[in-house]
Short mmCIF file of C-alpha atoms (C1' of nucleotides) in Angstrom, two decimals:
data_model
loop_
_atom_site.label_atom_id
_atom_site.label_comp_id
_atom_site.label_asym_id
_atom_site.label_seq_id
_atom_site.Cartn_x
_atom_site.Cartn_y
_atom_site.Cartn_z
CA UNK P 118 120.04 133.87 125.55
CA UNK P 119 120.37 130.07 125.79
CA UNK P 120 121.10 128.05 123.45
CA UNK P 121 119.05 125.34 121.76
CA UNK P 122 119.91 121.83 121.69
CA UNK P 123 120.50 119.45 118.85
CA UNK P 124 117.16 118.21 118.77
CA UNK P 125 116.87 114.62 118.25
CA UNK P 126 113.59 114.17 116.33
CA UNK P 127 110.56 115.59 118.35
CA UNK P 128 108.40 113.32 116.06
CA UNK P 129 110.05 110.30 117.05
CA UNK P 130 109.99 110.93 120.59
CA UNK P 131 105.95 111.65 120.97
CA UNK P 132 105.99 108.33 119.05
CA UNK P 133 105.61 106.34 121.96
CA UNK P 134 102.39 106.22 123.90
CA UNK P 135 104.49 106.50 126.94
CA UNK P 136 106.48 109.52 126.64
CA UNK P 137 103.22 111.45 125.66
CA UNK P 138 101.53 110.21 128.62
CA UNK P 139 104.91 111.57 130.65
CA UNK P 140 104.41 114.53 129.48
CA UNK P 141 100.70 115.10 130.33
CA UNK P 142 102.10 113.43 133.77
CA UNK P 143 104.70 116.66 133.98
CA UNK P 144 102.44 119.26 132.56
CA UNK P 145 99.84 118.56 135.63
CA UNK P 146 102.90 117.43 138.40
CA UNK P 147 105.15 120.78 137.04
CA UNK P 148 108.19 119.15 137.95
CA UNK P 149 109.22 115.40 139.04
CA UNK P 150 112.26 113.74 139.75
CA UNK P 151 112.60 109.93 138.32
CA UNK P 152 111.54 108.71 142.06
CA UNK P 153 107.80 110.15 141.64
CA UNK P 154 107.89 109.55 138.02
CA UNK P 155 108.07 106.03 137.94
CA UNK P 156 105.30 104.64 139.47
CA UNK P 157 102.72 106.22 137.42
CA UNK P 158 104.31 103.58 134.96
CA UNK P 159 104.14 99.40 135.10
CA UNK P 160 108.03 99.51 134.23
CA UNK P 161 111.43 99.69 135.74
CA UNK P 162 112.72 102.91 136.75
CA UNK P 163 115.48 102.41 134.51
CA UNK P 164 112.89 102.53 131.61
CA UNK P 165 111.12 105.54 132.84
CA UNK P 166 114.74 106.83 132.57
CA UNK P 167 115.02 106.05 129.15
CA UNK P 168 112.52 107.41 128.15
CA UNK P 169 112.74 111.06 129.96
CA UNK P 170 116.05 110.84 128.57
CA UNK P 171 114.46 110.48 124.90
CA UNK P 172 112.53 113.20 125.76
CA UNK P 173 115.39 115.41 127.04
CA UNK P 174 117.03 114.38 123.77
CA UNK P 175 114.13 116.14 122.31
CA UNK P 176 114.07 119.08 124.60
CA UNK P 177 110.44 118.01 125.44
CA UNK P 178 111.68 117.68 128.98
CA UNK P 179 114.23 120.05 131.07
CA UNK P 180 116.28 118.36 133.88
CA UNK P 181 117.63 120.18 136.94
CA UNK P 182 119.64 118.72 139.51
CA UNK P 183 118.63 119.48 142.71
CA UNK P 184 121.23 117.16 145.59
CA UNK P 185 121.14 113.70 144.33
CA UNK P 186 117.41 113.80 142.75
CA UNK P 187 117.30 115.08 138.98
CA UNK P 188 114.00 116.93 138.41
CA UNK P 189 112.08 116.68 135.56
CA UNK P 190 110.47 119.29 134.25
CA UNK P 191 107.82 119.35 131.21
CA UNK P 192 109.00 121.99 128.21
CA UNK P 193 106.49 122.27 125.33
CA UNK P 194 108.54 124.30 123.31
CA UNK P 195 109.76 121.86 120.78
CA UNK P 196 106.00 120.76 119.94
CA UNK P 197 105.96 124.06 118.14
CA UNK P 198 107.60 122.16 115.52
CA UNK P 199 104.60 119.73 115.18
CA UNK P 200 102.57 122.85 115.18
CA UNK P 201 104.54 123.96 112.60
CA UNK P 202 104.46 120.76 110.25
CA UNK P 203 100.95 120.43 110.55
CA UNK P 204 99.99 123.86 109.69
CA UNK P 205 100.59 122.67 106.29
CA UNK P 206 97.56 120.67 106.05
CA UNK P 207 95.27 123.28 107.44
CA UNK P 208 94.80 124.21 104.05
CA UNK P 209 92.79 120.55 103.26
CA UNK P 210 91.19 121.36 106.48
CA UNK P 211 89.56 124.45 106.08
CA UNK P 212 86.53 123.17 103.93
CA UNK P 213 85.52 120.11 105.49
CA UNK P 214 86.98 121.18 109.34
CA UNK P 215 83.48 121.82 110.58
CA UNK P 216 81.77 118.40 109.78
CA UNK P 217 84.39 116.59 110.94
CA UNK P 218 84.50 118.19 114.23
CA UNK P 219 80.97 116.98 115.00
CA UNK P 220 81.89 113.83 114.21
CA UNK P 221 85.34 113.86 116.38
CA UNK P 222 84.30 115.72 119.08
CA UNK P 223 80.95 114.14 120.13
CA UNK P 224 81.75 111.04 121.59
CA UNK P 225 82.23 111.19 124.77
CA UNK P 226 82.87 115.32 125.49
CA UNK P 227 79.99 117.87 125.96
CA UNK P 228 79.95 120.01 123.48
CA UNK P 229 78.97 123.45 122.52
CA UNK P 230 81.04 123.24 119.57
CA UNK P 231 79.11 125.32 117.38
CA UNK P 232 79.81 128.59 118.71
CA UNK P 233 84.06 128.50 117.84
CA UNK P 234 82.95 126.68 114.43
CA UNK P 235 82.51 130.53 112.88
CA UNK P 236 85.34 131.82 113.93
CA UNK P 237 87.99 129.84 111.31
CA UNK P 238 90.46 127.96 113.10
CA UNK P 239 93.35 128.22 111.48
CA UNK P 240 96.61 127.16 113.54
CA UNK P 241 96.37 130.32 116.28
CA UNK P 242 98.42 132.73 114.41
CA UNK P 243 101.18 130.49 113.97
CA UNK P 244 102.48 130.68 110.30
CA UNK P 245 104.12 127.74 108.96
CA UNK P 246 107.64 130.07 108.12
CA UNK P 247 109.27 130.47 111.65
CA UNK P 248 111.31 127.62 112.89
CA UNK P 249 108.83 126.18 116.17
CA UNK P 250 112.83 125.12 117.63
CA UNK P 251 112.38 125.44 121.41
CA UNK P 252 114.80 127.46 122.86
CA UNK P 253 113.21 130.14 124.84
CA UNK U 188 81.93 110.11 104.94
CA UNK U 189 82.73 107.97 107.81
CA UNK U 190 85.43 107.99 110.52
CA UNK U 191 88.60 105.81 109.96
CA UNK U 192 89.50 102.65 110.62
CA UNK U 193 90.96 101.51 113.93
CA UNK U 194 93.58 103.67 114.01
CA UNK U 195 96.85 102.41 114.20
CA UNK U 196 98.71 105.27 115.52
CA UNK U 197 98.97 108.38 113.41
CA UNK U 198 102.22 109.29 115.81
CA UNK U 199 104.04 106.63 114.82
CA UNK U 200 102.90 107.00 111.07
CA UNK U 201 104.53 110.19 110.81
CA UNK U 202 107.55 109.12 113.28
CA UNK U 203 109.67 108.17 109.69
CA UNK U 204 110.80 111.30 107.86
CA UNK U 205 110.13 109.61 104.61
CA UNK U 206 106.54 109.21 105.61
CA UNK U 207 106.28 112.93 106.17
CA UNK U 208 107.60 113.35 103.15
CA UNK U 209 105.33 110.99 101.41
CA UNK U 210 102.27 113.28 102.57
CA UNK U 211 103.69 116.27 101.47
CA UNK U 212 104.09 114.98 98.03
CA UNK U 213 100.72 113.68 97.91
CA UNK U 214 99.15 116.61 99.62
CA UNK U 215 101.06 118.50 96.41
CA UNK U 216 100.37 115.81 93.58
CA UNK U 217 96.83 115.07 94.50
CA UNK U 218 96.63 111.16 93.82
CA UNK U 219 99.78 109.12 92.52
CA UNK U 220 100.77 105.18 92.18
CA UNK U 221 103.40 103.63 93.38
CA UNK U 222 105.13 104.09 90.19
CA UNK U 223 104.91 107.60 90.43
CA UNK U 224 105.83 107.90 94.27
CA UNK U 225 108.61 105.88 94.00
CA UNK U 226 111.45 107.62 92.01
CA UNK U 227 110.98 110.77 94.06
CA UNK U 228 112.81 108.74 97.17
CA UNK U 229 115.90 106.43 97.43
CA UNK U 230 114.97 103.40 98.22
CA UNK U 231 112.90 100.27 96.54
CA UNK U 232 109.56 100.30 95.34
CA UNK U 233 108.74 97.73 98.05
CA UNK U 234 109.70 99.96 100.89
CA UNK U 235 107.90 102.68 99.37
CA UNK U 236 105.15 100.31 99.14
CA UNK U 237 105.47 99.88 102.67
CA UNK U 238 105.42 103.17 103.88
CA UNK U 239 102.08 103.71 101.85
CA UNK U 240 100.67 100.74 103.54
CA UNK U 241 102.01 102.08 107.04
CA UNK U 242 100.39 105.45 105.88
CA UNK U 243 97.49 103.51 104.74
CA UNK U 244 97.12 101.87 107.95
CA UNK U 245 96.88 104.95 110.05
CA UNK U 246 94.36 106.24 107.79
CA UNK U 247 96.68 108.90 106.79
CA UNK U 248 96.55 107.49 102.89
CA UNK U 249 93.58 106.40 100.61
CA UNK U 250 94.01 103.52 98.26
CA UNK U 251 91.99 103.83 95.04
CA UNK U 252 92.59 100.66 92.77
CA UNK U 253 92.36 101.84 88.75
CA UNK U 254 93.29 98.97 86.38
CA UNK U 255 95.94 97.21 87.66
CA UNK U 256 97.37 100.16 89.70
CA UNK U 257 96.83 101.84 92.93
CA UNK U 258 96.76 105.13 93.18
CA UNK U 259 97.33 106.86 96.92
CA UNK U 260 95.64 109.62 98.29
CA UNK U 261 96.63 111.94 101.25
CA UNK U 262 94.03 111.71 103.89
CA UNK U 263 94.82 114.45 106.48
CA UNK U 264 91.99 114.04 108.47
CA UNK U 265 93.74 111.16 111.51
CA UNK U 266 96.10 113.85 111.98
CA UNK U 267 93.49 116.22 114.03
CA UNK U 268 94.04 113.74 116.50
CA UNK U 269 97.61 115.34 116.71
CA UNK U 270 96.07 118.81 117.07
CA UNK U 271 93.77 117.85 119.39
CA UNK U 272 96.65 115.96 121.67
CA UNK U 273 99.04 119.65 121.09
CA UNK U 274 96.01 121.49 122.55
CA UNK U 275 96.70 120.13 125.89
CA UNK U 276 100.06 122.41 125.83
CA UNK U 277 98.28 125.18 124.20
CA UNK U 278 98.31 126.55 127.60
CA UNK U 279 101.85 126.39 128.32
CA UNK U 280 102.17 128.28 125.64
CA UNK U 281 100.05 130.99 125.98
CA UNK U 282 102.36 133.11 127.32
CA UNK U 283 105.47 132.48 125.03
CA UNK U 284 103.95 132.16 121.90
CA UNK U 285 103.32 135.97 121.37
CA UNK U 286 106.46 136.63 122.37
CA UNK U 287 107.85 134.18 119.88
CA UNK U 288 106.20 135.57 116.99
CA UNK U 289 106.85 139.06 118.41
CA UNK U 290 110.85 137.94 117.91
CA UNK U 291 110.32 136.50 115.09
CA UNK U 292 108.09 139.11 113.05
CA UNK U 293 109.62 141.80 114.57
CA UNK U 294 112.56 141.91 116.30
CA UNK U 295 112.07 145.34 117.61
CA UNK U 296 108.87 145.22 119.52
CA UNK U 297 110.13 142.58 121.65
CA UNK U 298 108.70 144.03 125.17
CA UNK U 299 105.40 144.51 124.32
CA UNK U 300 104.27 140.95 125.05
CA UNK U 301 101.84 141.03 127.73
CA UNK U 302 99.06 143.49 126.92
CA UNK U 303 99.46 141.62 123.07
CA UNK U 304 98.84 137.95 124.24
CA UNK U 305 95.72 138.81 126.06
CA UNK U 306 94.19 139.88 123.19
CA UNK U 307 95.13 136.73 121.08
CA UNK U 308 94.94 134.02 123.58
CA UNK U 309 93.48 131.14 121.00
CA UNK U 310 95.21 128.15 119.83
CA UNK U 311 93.03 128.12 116.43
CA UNK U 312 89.75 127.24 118.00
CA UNK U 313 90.54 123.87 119.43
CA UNK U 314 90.11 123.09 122.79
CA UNK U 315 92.40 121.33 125.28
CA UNK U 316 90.09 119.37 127.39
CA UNK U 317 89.59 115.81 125.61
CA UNK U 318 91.59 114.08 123.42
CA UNK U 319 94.99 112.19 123.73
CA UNK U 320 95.32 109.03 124.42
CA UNK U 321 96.14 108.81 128.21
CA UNK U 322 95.20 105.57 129.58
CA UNK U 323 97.22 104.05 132.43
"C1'" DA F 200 98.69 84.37 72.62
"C1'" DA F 201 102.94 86.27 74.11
"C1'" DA F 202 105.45 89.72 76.26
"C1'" DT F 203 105.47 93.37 79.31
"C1'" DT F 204 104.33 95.86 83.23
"C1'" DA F 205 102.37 97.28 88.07
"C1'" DG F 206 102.66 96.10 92.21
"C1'" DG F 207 101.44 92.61 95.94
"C1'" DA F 208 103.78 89.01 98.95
"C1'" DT F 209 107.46 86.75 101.10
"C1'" DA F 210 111.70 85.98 103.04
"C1'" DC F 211 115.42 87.74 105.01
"C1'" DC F 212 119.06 91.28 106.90
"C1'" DC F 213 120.47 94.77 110.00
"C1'" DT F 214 119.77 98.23 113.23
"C1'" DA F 215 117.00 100.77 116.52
"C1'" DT F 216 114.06 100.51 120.34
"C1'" DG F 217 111.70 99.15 124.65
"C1'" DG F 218 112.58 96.63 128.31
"C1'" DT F 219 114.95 94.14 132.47
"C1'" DA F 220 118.72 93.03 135.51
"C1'" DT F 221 122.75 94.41 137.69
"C1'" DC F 222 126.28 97.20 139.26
"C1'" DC F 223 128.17 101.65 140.68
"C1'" DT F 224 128.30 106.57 142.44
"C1'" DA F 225 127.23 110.03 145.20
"C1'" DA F 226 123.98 112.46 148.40
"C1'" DT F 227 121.37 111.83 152.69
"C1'" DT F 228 120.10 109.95 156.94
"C1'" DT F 229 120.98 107.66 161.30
"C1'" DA D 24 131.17 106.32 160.07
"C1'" DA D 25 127.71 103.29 158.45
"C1'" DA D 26 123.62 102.45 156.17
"C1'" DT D 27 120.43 103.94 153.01
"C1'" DT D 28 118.76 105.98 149.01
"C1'" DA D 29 118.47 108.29 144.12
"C1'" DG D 30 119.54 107.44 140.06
"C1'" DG D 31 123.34 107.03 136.45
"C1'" DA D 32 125.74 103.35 133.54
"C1'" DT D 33 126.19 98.96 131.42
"C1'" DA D 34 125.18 94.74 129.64
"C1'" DC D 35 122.03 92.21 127.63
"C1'" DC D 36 117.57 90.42 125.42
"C1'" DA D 37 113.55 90.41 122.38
"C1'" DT D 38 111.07 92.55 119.08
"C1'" DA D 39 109.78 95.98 115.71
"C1'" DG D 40 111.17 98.77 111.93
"C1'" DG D 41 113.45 100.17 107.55
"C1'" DG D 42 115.42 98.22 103.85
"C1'" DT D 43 116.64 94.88 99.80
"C1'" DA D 44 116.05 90.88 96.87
"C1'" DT D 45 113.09 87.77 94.83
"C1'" DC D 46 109.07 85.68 93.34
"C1'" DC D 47 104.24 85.81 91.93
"C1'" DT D 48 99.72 87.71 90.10
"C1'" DA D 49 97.07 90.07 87.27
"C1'" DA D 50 96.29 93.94 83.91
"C1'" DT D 51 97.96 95.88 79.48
"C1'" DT D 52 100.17 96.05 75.26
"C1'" DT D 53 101.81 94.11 70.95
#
DNA sequence: AAATTAGGATACCCTATGGTATCCTAATTT
DNA sequence: AAATTAGGATACCATAGGGTATCCTAATTT
């Protein structure tokens, strides 16, 4: 069984606008080394670096070494935590949840929201007592 | 009710421990002032201030003036933006998730994970196809 | 009216963060 | 072997962020 690491602050590291928009890069590329990664971005390769770094930090990202290229690979495991967090607001949620949807969800998406309104949301089984810590 | 202001980033709003913090205590206390905030955290009653404001900002706080005090609200409602940005990975997760919970409710029935996640595929009703910010 | 109190507003400090530029190494290619 | 390439490592800069101290105002209390 592996190990986790010391997790440096999943919160801080979806901060930036950047690192979540790497991610959504490596959840639809699978895996990337910095090479591919970088031009997707208006910045040096030694900030896309950075930043996958930050997000290594945070186990959001796994790296693998393959000959001189490091590959990047997207690891959603530590979200769980966010998951986790917010779970405690579902709560405040639960009442108003359905007329809010309308409101956030019709802008600019097709809808046909109504039929998963019934069925109560809540955060898809997860319960806010287990520790969402990457890992497996 | 109407939608929130311009939005200036609920990830970065909730970036600061304290801030997290902060909504817990108001999501438990209902509607405090400063006053009141303030001695449950270390620090001055101007950075408290400013971590209300921050809060405030990102639509993640109300401000309700009474007399010459403010009183602050939790506002959870910005943070479905975050739930609708973690649906993207629901997917990813999918698979792991049951047997997460499987480890983690019951140690035992560890190997049973396949026919279980078809069953319970959901991530609580929201749906991974618009949201974030993307962008570049 | 005078004193007190809540809290907004600045001004300022220090550290963290995002970013570039530059150099250095180790694989790969020719 | 030589040249090229991927990307790690530093050094450095500018700005944003968390924090305190201080002053200022407007309600409240006496």
């Amino acid at each position: 069984m592996g190990l986790q690491k010391p997790k440096p602050d999943v919160y801080q590291a979806i901060a930036d606008p950047t690192r979540r928009q790497m991610l959504l890069l490596l959840q639809d590329a699978g895996e990337l080394p910095l090479k591919e990664v970088t031009p997707h971005f208006s910045m040096t390769r030694a900030a896309v670096s950075k930043h996958l770094h930050i997000l290594s930090d945070a186990g959001l990202v796994r790296e693998r070494k393959v000959g001189r290229e490091t590959r990047y690979q997207m690891n959603p495991d530590p979200l769980l935590e966010l998951r986790r967090w917010l779970a405690y607001f579902d709560l405040y949620w639960e009442n108003k949840l359905n007329a809010l949807r309308l409101l956030v969800e019709e802008p600019e998406t097709q809808t046909q929201t109504q039929e998963h309104l019934e069925r109560q949301p809540d955060n898809g089984g997860l319960k806010p007592f287990f520790g969402g810590d990457s890992g497996i």
